[in-house]
Tab-separated table of C-alpha atoms and ligand atoms in Angstrom:
chain	number	residue	atom	x	y	z
A	1	MET	CA	31.628	-35.656	5.553
A	2	LYS	CA	28.537	-35.184	3.423
A	3	ASN	CA	28.646	-33.467	0.012
A	4	ILE	CA	28.156	-29.755	0.612
A	5	LEU	CA	26.701	-29.232	-2.860
A	6	GLU	CA	23.761	-31.365	-1.732
A	7	ALA	CA	23.239	-29.531	1.572
A	8	PRO	CA	19.682	-28.150	1.709
A	9	PHE	CA	21.001	-24.641	2.520
A	10	MET	CA	23.251	-24.776	-0.574
A	11	VAL	CA	20.588	-26.179	-2.893
A	12	GLU	CA	18.046	-23.585	-1.786
A	13	THR	CA	20.526	-20.710	-2.065
A	14	VAL	CA	21.579	-21.724	-5.581
A	15	ARG	CA	17.935	-22.059	-6.641
A	16	THR	CA	17.116	-18.647	-5.193
A	17	LEU	CA	20.025	-16.923	-6.938
A	18	THR	CA	19.118	-18.618	-10.228
A	19	ASN	CA	15.539	-17.436	-9.843
A	20	LEU	CA	16.633	-13.863	-9.083
A	21	TYR	CA	18.632	-13.880	-12.320
A	22	ARG	CA	15.683	-15.371	-14.224
A	23	LEU	CA	13.519	-12.474	-13.039
A	24	GLY	CA	15.925	-10.021	-14.650
A	25	TRP	CA	16.760	-8.325	-11.386
A	26	ASP	CA	20.452	-9.224	-11.237
A	27	GLU	CA	22.194	-8.110	-14.379
A	28	ARG	CA	25.900	-8.918	-14.624
A	29	ASN	CA	27.168	-9.154	-11.003
A	30	GLY	CA	24.233	-7.129	-9.638
A	31	GLY	CA	22.872	-8.166	-6.261
A	32	ASN	CA	24.300	-10.150	-3.366
A	33	LEU	CA	23.023	-12.556	-0.728
A	34	SER	CA	24.122	-13.768	2.689
A	35	VAL	CA	22.636	-16.584	4.744
A	36	LEU	CA	23.496	-17.203	8.400
A	37	LEU	CA	24.173	-20.919	8.840
A	38	ASP	CA	23.952	-23.107	11.897
A	39	GLU	CA	27.472	-24.327	12.828
A	40	ASP	CA	26.177	-27.810	13.706
A	41	VAL	CA	24.664	-28.121	10.250
A	42	VAL	CA	27.778	-26.819	8.476
A	43	ALA	CA	29.918	-29.292	10.480
A	44	GLU	CA	28.148	-32.164	8.698
A	45	TYR	CA	29.775	-30.939	5.472
A	46	LEU	CA	32.982	-29.111	6.465
A	47	ASP	CA	35.658	-28.965	9.144
A	48	THR	CA	34.579	-25.597	10.568
A	49	GLY	CA	37.993	-25.176	12.242
A	50	LYS	CA	39.923	-25.389	8.973
A	51	VAL	CA	40.551	-21.919	7.566
A	52	ILE	CA	41.565	-21.706	3.897
A	53	ARG	CA	42.568	-18.048	4.150
A	54	GLU	CA	41.708	-14.888	6.053
A	55	ILE	CA	39.947	-11.968	4.406
A	56	PRO	CA	40.272	-8.605	6.211
A	57	MET	CA	37.132	-6.527	6.813
A	58	THR	CA	36.925	-2.756	7.234
A	59	PHE	CA	34.222	-2.697	9.910
A	60	ASP	CA	33.620	-4.174	13.331
A	61	ALA	CA	31.652	-7.419	13.431
A	62	SER	CA	32.813	-8.393	16.927
A	63	SER	CA	29.249	-9.019	18.113
A	64	ILE	CA	28.943	-11.932	15.670
A	65	ILE	CA	32.374	-13.557	16.111
A	66	GLY	CA	32.176	-17.263	15.277
A	67	LYS	CA	29.037	-16.952	13.181
A	68	ILE	CA	29.123	-18.640	9.777
A	69	PHE	CA	27.611	-17.216	6.580
A	70	LEU	CA	27.138	-18.383	3.018
A	71	VAL	CA	27.861	-15.250	0.949
A	72	THR	CA	27.905	-14.448	-2.774
A	73	GLY	CA	31.298	-13.436	-4.153
A	74	THR	CA	32.052	-9.941	-5.358
A	75	GLY	CA	31.908	-9.576	-9.120
A	76	LYS	CA	30.207	-12.953	-9.542
A	77	TYR	CA	27.165	-13.390	-11.802
A	78	PHE	CA	24.001	-14.927	-10.346
A	79	LYS	CA	23.371	-16.591	-13.733
A	80	ASN	CA	26.539	-18.669	-13.293
A	81	VAL	CA	26.116	-19.794	-9.685
A	82	GLN	CA	24.241	-23.001	-10.523
A	83	TYR	CA	27.092	-24.195	-12.756
A	84	ASP	CA	29.889	-23.637	-10.215
A	85	PRO	CA	28.717	-22.798	-6.693
A	86	ALA	CA	32.227	-23.072	-5.198
A	87	TYR	CA	33.599	-20.445	-7.609
A	88	ASN	CA	30.755	-17.975	-7.104
A	89	LEU	CA	29.942	-18.445	-3.414
A	90	GLY	CA	31.920	-18.695	-0.184
A	91	ILE	CA	31.350	-19.814	3.377
A	92	ILE	CA	32.970	-17.483	5.882
A	93	LYS	CA	33.292	-17.503	9.648
A	94	ILE	CA	33.736	-14.225	11.494
A	95	GLY	CA	37.203	-14.440	13.069
A	96	LYS	CA	38.248	-13.658	16.623
A	97	SER	CA	39.085	-9.997	16.097
A	98	GLY	CA	35.688	-9.321	14.499
A	99	LYS	CA	37.655	-7.703	11.670
A	100	VAL	CA	38.464	-10.730	9.597
A	101	ALA	CA	36.412	-13.243	7.630
A	102	GLU	CA	37.850	-16.758	7.739
A	103	LEU	CA	37.190	-18.579	4.494
A	104	LEU	CA	36.002	-22.148	5.121
A	105	TRP	CA	34.844	-23.016	1.599
A	106	GLY	CA	34.424	-21.489	-1.871
A	107	TYR	CA	35.769	-18.422	-3.724
A	108	THR	CA	37.955	-20.958	-5.539
A	109	ASP	CA	39.514	-18.346	-7.833
A	110	GLY	CA	40.907	-16.437	-4.853
A	111	GLY	CA	37.780	-14.290	-4.740
A	112	ARG	CA	36.246	-12.335	-1.905
A	113	PRO	CA	32.797	-11.802	-0.388
A	114	THR	CA	30.485	-9.216	-1.927
A	115	SER	CA	31.580	-5.578	-1.772
A	116	GLU	CA	28.361	-5.046	0.185
A	117	LEU	CA	29.602	-7.164	3.107
A	118	PRO	CA	29.321	-4.167	5.491
A	119	ALA	CA	25.597	-3.765	4.655
A	120	HIS	CA	25.046	-7.510	4.985
A	121	LEU	CA	26.858	-8.156	8.255
A	122	LEU	CA	25.731	-4.936	9.937
A	123	SER	CA	22.148	-5.767	8.897
A	124	HIS	CA	22.502	-9.294	10.298
A	125	ILE	CA	23.697	-7.796	13.590
A	126	THR	CA	20.722	-5.408	13.684
A	127	ARG	CA	18.113	-8.040	12.826
A	128	LEU	CA	19.506	-10.716	15.166
A	129	ALA	CA	19.121	-8.263	18.051
A	130	ILE	CA	15.431	-7.885	17.126
A	131	ASP	CA	14.691	-11.460	16.099
A	132	PRO	CA	16.959	-14.405	17.026
A	133	SER	CA	15.337	-16.406	14.191
A	134	HIS	CA	16.628	-13.947	11.579
A	135	ARG	CA	18.872	-15.616	8.932
A	136	VAL	CA	18.870	-13.917	5.494
A	137	VAL	CA	19.926	-10.581	3.976
A	138	MET	CA	19.091	-10.240	0.277
A	139	HIS	CA	20.116	-7.387	-2.023
A	140	THR	CA	18.854	-7.262	-5.588
A	141	HIS	CA	18.115	-4.774	-8.396
A	142	PRO	CA	14.392	-5.189	-9.233
A	143	THR	CA	13.586	-3.179	-12.327
A	144	ASN	CA	10.299	-1.525	-11.374
A	145	THR	CA	11.361	-0.736	-7.826
A	146	ILE	CA	14.365	1.131	-9.190
A	147	ALA	CA	12.204	2.827	-11.822
A	148	MET	CA	9.771	3.957	-9.133
A	149	SER	CA	12.671	5.395	-7.113
A	150	LEU	CA	13.526	7.550	-10.141
A	151	VAL	CA	10.108	9.167	-10.516
A	152	HIS	CA	8.456	9.034	-7.080
A	153	SER	CA	8.950	11.015	-3.887
A	154	LEU	CA	11.571	9.275	-1.736
A	155	SER	CA	9.777	10.112	1.491
A	156	GLU	CA	9.292	6.761	3.241
A	157	ARG	CA	5.693	7.641	4.023
A	158	ASP	CA	4.907	8.635	0.422
A	159	PHE	CA	6.733	5.648	-1.044
A	160	THR	CA	5.077	3.147	1.295
A	161	ARG	CA	1.603	4.653	0.803
A	162	THR	CA	1.872	4.314	-2.963
A	163	LEU	CA	2.981	0.673	-2.662
A	164	TRP	CA	0.084	-0.043	-0.268
A	165	GLN	CA	-2.424	1.651	-2.608
A	166	MET	CA	-1.445	-0.445	-5.653
A	167	GLN	CA	-2.590	-3.890	-4.492
A	168	THR	CA	-4.259	-5.535	-1.504
A	169	GLU	CA	-1.262	-7.700	-0.609
A	170	SER	CA	1.183	-4.864	0.041
A	171	ILE	CA	0.036	-3.767	3.503
A	172	VAL	CA	-0.561	-7.406	4.443
A	173	VAL	CA	3.005	-8.431	3.554
A	174	PHE	CA	4.871	-5.344	4.788
A	175	PRO	CA	2.621	-3.561	7.320
A	176	GLU	CA	5.604	-1.808	8.875
A	177	GLY	CA	6.310	-0.041	5.560
A	178	VAL	CA	9.406	0.318	3.438
A	179	ALA	CA	12.514	2.328	4.310
A	180	VAL	CA	14.156	4.422	1.598
A	181	LEU	CA	17.739	5.643	1.399
A	182	PRO	CA	18.620	8.440	-1.006
A	183	TRP	CA	21.288	7.591	-3.559
A	184	MET	CA	24.600	6.864	-1.852
A	185	VAL	CA	27.925	5.387	-2.912
A	186	CYS	CA	27.518	1.622	-2.648
A	187	GLY	CA	29.911	-0.894	-1.114
A	188	THR	CA	30.895	1.450	1.724
A	189	ASN	CA	30.655	1.170	5.495
A	190	GLU	CA	28.513	4.328	5.385
A	191	ILE	CA	25.736	2.805	3.270
A	192	GLY	CA	26.041	-0.392	5.301
A	193	GLU	CA	25.525	1.478	8.557
A	194	ALA	CA	22.630	3.507	7.112
A	195	THR	CA	20.938	0.343	5.834
A	196	ALA	CA	21.333	-1.509	9.116
A	197	GLU	CA	19.879	1.500	10.960
A	198	LYS	CA	16.840	1.518	8.643
A	199	LEU	CA	16.321	-2.205	9.130
A	200	LYS	CA	15.722	-1.675	12.858
A	201	GLU	CA	12.151	-0.644	12.073
A	202	GLN	CA	11.472	-2.381	8.761
A	203	ARG	CA	12.469	-5.511	6.854
A	204	LEU	CA	12.828	-3.674	3.541
A	205	CYS	CA	15.078	-0.822	2.474
A	206	VAL	CA	15.055	0.694	-1.014
A	207	TRP	CA	18.303	2.180	-2.273
A	208	ALA	CA	17.256	4.934	-4.682
A	209	ALA	CA	18.509	4.459	-8.249
A	210	HIS	CA	20.150	1.198	-7.185
A	211	GLY	CA	17.999	-1.594	-5.712
A	212	ILE	CA	16.558	-2.981	-2.506
A	213	TYR	CA	17.465	-4.901	0.653
A	214	GLY	CA	15.137	-7.423	2.222
A	215	VAL	CA	15.687	-9.538	5.324
A	216	GLY	CA	13.993	-12.585	6.744
A	217	ARG	CA	14.038	-15.763	8.767
A	218	ASP	CA	14.558	-17.716	5.579
A	219	LEU	CA	15.125	-17.176	1.876
A	220	ASP	CA	11.409	-17.290	1.119
A	221	GLU	CA	10.587	-14.500	3.552
A	222	ALA	CA	13.290	-12.138	2.233
A	223	PHE	CA	12.394	-12.963	-1.370
A	224	GLY	CA	8.652	-12.725	-0.780
A	225	LEU	CA	8.978	-9.258	0.747
A	226	ILE	CA	11.019	-7.970	-2.190
A	227	GLU	CA	8.782	-9.701	-4.729
A	228	THR	CA	5.708	-8.013	-3.269
A	229	VAL	CA	7.323	-4.555	-3.357
A	230	GLU	CA	8.435	-5.158	-6.932
A	231	LYS	CA	4.921	-6.211	-7.993
A	232	ALA	CA	3.422	-3.055	-6.454
A	233	ALA	CA	6.123	-0.916	-8.075
A	234	GLN	CA	5.348	-2.558	-11.417
A	235	LEU	CA	1.648	-1.759	-11.020
A	236	TYR	CA	2.569	1.827	-10.223
A	237	MET	CA	4.863	2.158	-13.237
A	238	LEU	CA	2.225	0.604	-15.520
A	239	SER	CA	-0.562	2.884	-14.350
A	240	VAL	CA	1.004	6.190	-13.295
A	241	ASN	CA	1.145	7.730	-16.752
A	242	ALA	CA	-2.483	6.836	-17.463
A	243	GLY	CA	-3.525	8.450	-14.171
A	244	ILE	CA	-4.325	6.299	-11.151
A	245	LYS	CA	-8.048	6.593	-10.380
A	246	ASN	CA	-8.811	3.600	-8.186
A	247	GLY	CA	-5.938	3.118	-5.765
A	248	ILE	CA	-6.881	1.612	-2.403
A	249	THR	CA	-7.973	4.403	-0.048
A	250	ASP	CA	-6.793	4.966	3.521
A	251	SER	CA	-10.170	3.934	4.877
A	252	GLN	CA	-10.092	0.713	2.831
A	253	LEU	CA	-6.559	0.000	4.048
A	254	LYS	CA	-7.764	0.493	7.628
A	255	ASP	CA	-10.650	-1.948	7.024
A	256	LEU	CA	-8.183	-4.477	5.640
A	257	ALA	CA	-5.819	-3.988	8.575
A	258	ALA	CA	-8.690	-4.533	11.036
A	259	VAL	CA	-9.838	-7.784	9.424
A	260	PHE	CA	-6.291	-9.146	9.010
A	261	GLY	CA	-5.159	-7.913	12.436
A	262	LEU	CA	-2.233	-6.000	10.929
A	263	ASN	CA	0.178	-4.081	13.122
A	264	TYR	CA	0.733	-1.470	10.435
A	265	ASN	CA	2.638	1.810	10.710
A	266	LYS	CA	-0.123	4.177	11.893
A	267	ASP	CA	1.833	7.268	10.802
A	268	TYR	CA	1.438	6.193	7.180
A	269	LEU	CA	-2.364	6.423	6.963
A	270	ASP	CA	-4.419	9.621	7.323
B	301	13P	P1	29.123	-7.308	-5.695
B	301	13P	O1	29.453	-7.972	-7.008
B	301	13P	O2	30.366	-6.826	-4.983
B	301	13P	O3	28.270	-8.195	-4.834
B	301	13P	O4	28.315	-5.978	-6.008
B	301	13P	C1	27.085	-6.030	-6.687
B	301	13P	C2	26.122	-4.995	-6.222
B	301	13P	O5	24.935	-5.162	-6.402
B	301	13P	C3	26.640	-3.793	-5.542
B	301	13P	O6	25.603	-3.143	-4.867
B	302	ZN	ZN1	23.619	-3.530	-5.826
């Protein structure tokens, strides 16, 4: 068996979590991440039939039985992951009932997957049905995105339009727009189901006064989506009190969409 700490999926995940902490988005145990792994790849590092222990789940994941995920542990700090990946992360396989996670590696202190496992696994199920290449669900607490959710209309159209108006890249990176959920109790099946439903149409979902979810085919895509929202939200927060005079207009956004061939959400421009 090869050393799992040197597996490219592990190295990239640890680097990503370290970077998220460095950005100041994941205070304390804030944020969580799950990456769908290819069983053939995992088998180079682990006996995928050897279950360390079973962890019950409160929702039905029967459509992804047998799938294997690298998942951050609940209560674990992103800042510490690089120093002890096996303590802070786990590799789980969805067990036969679809209601249990079989631990294959990690959570060495007896820990468990993130409390947001419903949002992660239900979002994986949703995105895999849309795109078989989907792999990553990322949840983080970017400062300006949360700040914007405190002062801005939470209408998805209004929120997306403002993000698009702040910088050229926004509509290019997320032409479908950004979903927004009003404040809800986190860590529940309810918020997990609501998030997964939102991610049918978009790859980004803001949780008001909490954070954001982004999904992608790889870590870079999920991170890049969130990073672009956060940059636009920062521009908004920096300029809103001075009065925004030169935001990108609808007609300019349409020109941009035409040149870049963007399949943008037509309901969001006048
Ligand atoms: P976990 O520590 O359970 O992952 O929770 C952190 C968080 O961000 C909750 O939304
Ligand atoms: Zn959170």
